[in-house]
CSV table of C-alpha atoms in Angstrom, one decimal:
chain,number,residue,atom,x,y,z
A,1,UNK,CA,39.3,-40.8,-59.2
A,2,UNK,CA,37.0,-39.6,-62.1
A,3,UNK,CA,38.0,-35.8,-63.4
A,4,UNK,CA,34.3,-34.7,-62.5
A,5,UNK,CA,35.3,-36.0,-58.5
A,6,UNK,CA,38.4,-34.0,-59.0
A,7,UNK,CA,36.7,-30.5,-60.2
A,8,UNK,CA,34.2,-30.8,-57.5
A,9,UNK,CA,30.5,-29.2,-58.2
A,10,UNK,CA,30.4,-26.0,-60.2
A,11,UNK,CA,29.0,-23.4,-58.5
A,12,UNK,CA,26.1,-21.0,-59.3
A,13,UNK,CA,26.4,-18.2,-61.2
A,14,UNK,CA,24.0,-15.4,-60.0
A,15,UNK,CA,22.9,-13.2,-63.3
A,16,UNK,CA,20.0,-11.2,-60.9
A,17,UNK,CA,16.5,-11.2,-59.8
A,18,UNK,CA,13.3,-10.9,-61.5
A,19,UNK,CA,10.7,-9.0,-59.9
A,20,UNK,CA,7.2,-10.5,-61.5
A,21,UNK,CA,4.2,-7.4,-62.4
A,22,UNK,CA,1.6,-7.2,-60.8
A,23,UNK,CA,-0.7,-9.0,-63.3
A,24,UNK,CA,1.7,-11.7,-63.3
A,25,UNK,CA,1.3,-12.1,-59.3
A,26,UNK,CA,-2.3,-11.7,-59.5
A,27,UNK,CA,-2.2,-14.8,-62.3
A,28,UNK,CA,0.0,-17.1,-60.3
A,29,UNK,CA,-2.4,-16.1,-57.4
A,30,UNK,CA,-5.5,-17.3,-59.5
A,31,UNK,CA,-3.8,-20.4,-60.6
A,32,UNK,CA,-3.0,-20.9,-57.4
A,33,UNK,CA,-6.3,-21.2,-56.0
A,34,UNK,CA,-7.6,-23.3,-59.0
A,35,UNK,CA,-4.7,-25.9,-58.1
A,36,UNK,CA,-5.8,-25.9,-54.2
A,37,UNK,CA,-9.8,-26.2,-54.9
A,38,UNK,CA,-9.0,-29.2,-57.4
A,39,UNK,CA,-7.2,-31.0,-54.3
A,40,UNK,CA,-10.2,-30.1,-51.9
A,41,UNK,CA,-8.3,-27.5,-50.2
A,42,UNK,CA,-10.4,-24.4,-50.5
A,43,UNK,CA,-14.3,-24.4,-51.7
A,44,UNK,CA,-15.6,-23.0,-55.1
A,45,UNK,CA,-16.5,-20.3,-52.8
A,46,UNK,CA,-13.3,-19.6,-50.6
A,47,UNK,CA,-9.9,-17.9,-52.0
A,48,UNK,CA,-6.6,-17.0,-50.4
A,49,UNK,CA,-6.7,-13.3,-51.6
């Protein structure tokens, strides 16, 4: 058996949460939208905010 089999899977170490601003939301949001109307899934003149 290999060492790596013997170990086993490492396990996550948690170091805490980021909590994005609100401009940051409100760019994912955006870039969001852009992503969906490029596939055909919303119009140039629909959102999902």
């Amino acid at each position: 058996m290999s060492e790596e089999l013997k170990k086993g899977i490492p396990k996550a170490i948690f170091k805490g949460m980021v909590k994005p601003t609100k401009e940051e939301r409100q760019k994912d949001d955006e870039d969001f939208d852009i992503i969906l109307k490029q596939y055909g899934v919303l119009k140039e003149n629909e959102s999902t905010y």
